[in-house]
Tab-separated table of C-alpha atoms in Angstrom:
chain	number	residue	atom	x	y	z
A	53	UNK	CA	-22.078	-1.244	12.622
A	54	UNK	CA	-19.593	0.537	14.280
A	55	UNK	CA	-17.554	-2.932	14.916
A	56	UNK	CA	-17.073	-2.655	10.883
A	57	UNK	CA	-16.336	0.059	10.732
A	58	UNK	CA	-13.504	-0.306	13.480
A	59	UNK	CA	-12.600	-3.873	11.953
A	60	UNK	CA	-12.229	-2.670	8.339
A	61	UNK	CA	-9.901	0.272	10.058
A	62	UNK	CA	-7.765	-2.298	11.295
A	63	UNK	CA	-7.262	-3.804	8.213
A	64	UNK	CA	-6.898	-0.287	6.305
A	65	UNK	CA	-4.327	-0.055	9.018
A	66	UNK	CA	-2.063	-3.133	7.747
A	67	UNK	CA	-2.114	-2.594	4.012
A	68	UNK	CA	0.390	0.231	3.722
A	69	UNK	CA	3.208	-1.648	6.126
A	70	UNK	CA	2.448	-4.860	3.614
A	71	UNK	CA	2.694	-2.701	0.725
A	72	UNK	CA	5.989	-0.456	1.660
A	73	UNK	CA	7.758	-4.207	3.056
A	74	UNK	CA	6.780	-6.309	0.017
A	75	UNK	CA	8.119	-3.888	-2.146
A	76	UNK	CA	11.661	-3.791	-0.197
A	77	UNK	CA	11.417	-7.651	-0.221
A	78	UNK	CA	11.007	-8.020	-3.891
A	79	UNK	CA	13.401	-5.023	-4.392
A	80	UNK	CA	16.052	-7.494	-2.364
A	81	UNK	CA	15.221	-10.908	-3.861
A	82	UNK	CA	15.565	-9.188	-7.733
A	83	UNK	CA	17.956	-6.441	-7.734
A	84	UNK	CA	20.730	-8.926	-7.629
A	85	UNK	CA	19.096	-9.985	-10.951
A	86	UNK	CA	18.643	-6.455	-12.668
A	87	UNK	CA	14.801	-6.437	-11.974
A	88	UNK	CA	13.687	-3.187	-9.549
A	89	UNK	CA	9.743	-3.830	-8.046
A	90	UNK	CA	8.589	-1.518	-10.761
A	91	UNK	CA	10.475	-3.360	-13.687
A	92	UNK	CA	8.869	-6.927	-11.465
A	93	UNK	CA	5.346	-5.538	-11.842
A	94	UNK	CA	5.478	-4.631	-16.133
A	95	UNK	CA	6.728	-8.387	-16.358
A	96	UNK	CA	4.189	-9.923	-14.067
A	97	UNK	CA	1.304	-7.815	-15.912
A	98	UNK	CA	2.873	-9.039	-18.908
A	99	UNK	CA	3.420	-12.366	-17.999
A	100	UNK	CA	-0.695	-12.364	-16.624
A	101	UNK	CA	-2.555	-10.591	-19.143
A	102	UNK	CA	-0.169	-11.343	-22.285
A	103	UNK	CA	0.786	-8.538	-24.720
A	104	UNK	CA	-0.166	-5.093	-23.648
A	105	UNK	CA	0.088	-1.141	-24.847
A	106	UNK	CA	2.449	1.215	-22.806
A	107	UNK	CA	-0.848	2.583	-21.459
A	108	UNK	CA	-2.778	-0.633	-20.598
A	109	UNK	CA	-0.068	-1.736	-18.420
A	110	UNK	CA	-0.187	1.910	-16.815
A	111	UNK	CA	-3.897	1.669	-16.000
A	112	UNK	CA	-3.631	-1.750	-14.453
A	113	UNK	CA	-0.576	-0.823	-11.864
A	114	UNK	CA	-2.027	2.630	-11.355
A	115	UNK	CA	1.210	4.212	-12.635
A	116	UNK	CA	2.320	7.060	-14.907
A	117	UNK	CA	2.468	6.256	-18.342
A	118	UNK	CA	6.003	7.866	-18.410
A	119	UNK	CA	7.184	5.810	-15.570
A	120	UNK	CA	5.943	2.959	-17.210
A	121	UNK	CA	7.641	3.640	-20.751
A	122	UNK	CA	10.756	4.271	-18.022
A	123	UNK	CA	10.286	0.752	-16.863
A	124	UNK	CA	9.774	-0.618	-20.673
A	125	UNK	CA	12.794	1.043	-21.826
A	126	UNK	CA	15.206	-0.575	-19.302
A	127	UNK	CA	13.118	-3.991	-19.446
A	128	UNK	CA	14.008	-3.832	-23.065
A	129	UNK	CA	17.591	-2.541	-22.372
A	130	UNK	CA	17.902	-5.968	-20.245
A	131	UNK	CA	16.273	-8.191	-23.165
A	132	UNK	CA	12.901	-9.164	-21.446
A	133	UNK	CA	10.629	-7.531	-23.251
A	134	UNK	CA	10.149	-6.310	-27.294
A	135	UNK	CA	8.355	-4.052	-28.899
A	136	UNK	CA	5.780	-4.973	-31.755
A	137	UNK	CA	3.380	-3.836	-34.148
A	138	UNK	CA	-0.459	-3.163	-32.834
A	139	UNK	CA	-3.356	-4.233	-35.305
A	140	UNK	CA	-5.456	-2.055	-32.922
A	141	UNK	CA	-3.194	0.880	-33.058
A	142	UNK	CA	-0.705	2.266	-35.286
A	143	UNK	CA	0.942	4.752	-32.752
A	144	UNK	CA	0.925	2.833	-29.865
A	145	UNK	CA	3.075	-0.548	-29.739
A	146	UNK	CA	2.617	-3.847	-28.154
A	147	UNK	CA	4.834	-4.794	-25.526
A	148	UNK	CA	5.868	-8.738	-25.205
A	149	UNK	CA	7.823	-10.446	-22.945
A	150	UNK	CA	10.804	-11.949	-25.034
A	151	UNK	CA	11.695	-15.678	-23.783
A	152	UNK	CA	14.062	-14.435	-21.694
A	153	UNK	CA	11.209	-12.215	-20.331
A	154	UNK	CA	8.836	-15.196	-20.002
A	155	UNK	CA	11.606	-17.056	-18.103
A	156	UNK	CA	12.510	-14.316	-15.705
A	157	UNK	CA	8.653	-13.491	-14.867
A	158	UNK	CA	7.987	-17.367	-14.189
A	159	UNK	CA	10.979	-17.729	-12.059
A	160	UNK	CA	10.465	-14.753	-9.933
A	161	UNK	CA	6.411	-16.105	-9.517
A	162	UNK	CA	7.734	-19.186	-8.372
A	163	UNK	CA	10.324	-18.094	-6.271
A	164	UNK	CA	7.346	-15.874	-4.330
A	165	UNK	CA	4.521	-18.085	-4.224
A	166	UNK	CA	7.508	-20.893	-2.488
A	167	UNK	CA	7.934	-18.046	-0.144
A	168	UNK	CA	4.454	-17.044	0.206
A	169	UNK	CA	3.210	-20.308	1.325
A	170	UNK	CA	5.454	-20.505	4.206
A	171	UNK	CA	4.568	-18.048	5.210
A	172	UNK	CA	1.095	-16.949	7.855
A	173	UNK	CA	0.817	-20.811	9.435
A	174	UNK	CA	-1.646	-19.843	12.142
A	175	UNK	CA	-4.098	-19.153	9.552
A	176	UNK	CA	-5.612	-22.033	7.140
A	177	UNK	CA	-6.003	-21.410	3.263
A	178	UNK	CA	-9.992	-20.980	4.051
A	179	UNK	CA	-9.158	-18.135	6.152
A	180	UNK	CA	-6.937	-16.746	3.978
A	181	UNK	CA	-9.308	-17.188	1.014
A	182	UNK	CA	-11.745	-15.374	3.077
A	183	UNK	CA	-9.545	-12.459	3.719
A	184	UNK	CA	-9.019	-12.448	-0.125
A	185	UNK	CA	-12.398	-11.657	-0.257
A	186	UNK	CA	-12.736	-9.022	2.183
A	187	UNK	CA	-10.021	-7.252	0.783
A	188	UNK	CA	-11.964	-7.673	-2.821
A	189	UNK	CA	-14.928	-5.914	-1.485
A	190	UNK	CA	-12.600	-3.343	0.758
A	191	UNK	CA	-11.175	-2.122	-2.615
A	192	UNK	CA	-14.348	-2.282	-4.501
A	193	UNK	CA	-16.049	0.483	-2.112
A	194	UNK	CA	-13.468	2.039	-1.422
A	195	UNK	CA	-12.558	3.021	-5.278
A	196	UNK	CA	-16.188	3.632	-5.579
A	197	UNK	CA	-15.867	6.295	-3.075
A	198	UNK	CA	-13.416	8.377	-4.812
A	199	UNK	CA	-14.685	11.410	-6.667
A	200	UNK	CA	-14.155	11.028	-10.864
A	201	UNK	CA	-11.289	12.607	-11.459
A	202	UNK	CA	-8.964	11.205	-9.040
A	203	UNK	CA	-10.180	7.532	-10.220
A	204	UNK	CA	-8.141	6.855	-13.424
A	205	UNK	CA	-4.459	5.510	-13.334
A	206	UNK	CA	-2.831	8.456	-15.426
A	207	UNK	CA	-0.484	10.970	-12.941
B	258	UNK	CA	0.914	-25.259	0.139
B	259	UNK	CA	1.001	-24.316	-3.499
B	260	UNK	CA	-2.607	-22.620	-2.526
B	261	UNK	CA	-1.556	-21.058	0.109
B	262	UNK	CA	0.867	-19.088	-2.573
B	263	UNK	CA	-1.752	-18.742	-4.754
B	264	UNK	CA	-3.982	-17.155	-1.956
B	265	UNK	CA	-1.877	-15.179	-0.410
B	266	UNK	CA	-0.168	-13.823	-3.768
B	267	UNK	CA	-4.091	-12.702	-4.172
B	268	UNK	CA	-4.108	-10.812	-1.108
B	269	UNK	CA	-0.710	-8.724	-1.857
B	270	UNK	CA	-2.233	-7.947	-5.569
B	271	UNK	CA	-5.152	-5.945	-3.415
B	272	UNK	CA	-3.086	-4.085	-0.825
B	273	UNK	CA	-1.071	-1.407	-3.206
B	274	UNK	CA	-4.359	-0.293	-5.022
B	275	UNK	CA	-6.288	-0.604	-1.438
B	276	UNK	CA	-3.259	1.797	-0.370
B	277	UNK	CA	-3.280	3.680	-2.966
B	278	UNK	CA	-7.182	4.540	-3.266
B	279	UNK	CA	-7.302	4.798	0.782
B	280	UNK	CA	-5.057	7.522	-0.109
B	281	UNK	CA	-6.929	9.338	-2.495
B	282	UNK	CA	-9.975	9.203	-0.534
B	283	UNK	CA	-8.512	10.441	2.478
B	284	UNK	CA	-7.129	13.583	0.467
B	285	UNK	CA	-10.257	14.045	-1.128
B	286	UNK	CA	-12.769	13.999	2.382
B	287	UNK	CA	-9.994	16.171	4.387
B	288	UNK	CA	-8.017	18.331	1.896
B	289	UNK	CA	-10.939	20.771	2.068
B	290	UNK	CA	-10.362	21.171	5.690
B	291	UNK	CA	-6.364	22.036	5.068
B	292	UNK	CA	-5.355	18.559	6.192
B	293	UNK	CA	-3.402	16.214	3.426
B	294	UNK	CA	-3.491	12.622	3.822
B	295	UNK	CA	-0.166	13.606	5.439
B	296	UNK	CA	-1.463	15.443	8.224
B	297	UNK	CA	-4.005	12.917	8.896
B	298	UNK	CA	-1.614	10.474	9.753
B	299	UNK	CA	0.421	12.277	12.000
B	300	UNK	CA	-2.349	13.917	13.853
B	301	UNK	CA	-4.291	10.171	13.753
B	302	UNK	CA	-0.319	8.855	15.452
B	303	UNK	CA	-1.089	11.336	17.675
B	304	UNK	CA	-4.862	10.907	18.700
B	305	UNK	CA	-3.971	6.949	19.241
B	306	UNK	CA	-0.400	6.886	20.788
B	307	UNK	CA	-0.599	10.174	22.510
B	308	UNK	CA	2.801	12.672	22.712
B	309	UNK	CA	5.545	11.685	20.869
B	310	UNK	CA	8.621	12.643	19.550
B	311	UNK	CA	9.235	13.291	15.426
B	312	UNK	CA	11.562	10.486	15.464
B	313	UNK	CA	8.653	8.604	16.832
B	314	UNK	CA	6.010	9.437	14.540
B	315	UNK	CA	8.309	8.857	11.389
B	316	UNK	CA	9.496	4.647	13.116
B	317	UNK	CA	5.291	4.159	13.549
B	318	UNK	CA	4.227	5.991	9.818
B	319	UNK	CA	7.258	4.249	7.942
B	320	UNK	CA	8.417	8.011	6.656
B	321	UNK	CA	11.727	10.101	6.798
B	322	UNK	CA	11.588	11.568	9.317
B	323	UNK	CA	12.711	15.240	7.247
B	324	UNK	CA	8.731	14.696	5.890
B	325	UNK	CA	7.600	14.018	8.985
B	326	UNK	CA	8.966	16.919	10.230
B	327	UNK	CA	7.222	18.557	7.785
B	328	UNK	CA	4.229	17.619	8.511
B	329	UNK	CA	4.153	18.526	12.082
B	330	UNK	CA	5.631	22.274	10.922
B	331	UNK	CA	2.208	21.839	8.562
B	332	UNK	CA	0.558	21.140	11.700
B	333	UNK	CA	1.564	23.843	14.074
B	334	UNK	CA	0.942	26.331	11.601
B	335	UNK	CA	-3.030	25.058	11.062
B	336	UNK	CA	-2.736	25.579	15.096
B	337	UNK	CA	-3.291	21.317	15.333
B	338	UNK	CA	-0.302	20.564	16.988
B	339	UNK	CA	2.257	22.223	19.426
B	340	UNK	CA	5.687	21.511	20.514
B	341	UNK	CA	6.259	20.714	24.455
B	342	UNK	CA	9.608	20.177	25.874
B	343	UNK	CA	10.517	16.089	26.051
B	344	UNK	CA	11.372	15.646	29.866
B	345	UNK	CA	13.216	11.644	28.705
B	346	UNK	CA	15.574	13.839	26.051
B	347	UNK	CA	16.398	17.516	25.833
B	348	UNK	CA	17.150	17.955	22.291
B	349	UNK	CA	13.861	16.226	20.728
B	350	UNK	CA	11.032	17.883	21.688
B	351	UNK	CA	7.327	15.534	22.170
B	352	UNK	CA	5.061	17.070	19.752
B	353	UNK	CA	0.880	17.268	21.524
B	354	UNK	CA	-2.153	17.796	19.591
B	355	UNK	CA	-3.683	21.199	20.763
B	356	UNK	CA	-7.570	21.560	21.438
B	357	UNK	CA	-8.561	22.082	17.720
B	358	UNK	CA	-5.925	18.936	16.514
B	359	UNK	CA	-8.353	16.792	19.288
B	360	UNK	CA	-11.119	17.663	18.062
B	361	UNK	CA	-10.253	17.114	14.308
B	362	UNK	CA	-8.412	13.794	15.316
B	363	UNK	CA	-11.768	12.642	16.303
B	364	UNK	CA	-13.848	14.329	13.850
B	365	UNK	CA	-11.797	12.454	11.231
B	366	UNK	CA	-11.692	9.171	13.151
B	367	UNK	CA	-15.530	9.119	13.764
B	368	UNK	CA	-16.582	10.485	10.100
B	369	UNK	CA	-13.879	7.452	8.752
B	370	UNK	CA	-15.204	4.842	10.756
B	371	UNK	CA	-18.882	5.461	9.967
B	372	UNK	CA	-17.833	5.416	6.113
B	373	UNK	CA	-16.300	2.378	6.493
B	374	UNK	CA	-18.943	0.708	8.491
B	375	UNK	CA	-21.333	1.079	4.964
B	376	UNK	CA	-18.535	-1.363	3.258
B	377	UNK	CA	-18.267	-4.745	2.475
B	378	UNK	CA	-21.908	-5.657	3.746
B	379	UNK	CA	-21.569	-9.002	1.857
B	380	UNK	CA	-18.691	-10.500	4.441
B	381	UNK	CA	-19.304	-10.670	8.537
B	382	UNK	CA	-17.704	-8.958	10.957
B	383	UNK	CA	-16.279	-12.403	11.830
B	384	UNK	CA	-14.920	-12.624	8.492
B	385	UNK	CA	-13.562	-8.973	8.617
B	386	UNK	CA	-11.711	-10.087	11.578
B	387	UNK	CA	-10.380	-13.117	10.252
B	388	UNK	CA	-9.124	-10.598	7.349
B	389	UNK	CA	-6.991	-8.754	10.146
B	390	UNK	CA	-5.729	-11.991	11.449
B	391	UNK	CA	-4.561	-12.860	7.713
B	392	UNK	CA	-3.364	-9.730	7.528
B	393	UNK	CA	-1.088	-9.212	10.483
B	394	UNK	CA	0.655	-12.686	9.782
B	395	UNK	CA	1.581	-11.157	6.905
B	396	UNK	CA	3.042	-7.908	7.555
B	397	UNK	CA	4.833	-9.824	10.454
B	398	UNK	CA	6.544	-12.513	8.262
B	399	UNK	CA	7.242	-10.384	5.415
B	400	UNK	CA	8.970	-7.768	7.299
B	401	UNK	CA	11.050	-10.612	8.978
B	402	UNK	CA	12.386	-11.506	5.602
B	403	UNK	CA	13.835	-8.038	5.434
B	404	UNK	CA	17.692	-7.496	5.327
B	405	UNK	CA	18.186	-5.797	8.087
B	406	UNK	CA	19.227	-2.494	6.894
B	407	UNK	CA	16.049	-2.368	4.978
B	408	UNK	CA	13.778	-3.006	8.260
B	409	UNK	CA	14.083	0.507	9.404
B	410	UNK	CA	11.697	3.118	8.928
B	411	UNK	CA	14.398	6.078	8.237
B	412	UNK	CA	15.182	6.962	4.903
């Protein structure tokens, strides 16, 4: 019991260096392009779960809804995504990728997974699979953990 | 090796909300006590690493080091940390966890590790460990494919 807890500590340990240097990385490989991590993650969302509300894609990156109408406004500003009319919801619009948008989001997926797979070679894709699902069950309990109010995605 | 992509693209899509929650859960168990998730981290630097410069503790937390300076002042005045001359260089004082900073260091450590210990009871500790292993390939090869003047940890 107390190996767990000491192994799941070490791996607590290496997800905010991941986090903090995959951001700079993707920051490097799309700035050049006019795409900042936070404008990368709308179109991936997008790109994933197909047209979403301002809020949606807020909840599922854990953001601010006004930083993500921020990223909206300059993804739309660069011609990757639209706006459109939501059946569900009058007041609150759809945002689509545009085909430029769909192009940009599918490059910049392949361009990552190319890198990705070069990358950890002393581990084999059943390890890695496993880790996948450590890290599934770390995030899990750990959200579970958290007292109501501080669970939701809005500040 | 378009799996290993796939798989590893998986395991960055858990470690920003993993980060994130860790976070929140930290602030939540400790706040109460007058230590932010912050705090925890330098006095945790501290615990492991023993003495060190600010300089020191911002290159091992990834932070500015005008926040981790912060911090520490946070520190001294909760009476968790004091400030001892550096006898390698005058000007940069090594920073020591007092009595009370020891004994929350540890309080935190061991009330952390038994939490975690309760999580994830559907994967081994084997498989836990083969999580780190996954883990620390990454952080190594994605912080290689840094620019440079990104790699540092001072801004």
């Amino acid at each position: 019991m107390s190996d767990r807890g000491e192994l799941l500590y070490q791996v607590l340990g290496y997800v905010r260096p991941i986090t903090l240097d995959s951001a700079r990385a993707v920051e490097q490989l799309w700035r050049p392009h006019g795409v900042t991590v936070g404008m990368r993650a709308v179109l991936d969302v997008l790109a994933s779960a197909g047209p979403m509300t301002v809020p949606g894609v807020a909840t599922l990156l854990d953001l601010a809804r006004q930083g993500v109408q921020r990223l909206v406004n300059e993804l739309m500003a660069e011609g990757f995504v639209e706006s459109q009319p939501n059946p569900r919801h009058r007041r609150s619009a759809l945002i689509v990728l545009t085909t430029r948008g769909e192009e940009m989001a599918a490059r910049i997926r392949r361009t990552e997974l190319e890198r990705l797979a070069e990358m950890v070679d002393e581990c084999s894709e059943e390890e890695i699979a496993i880790a996948t699902r450590v890290l599934a069950g770390l995030a899990r309990d750990i959200h579970a953990q958290l007292d109501p109010p501080s669970g939701g995605g809005d500040q």
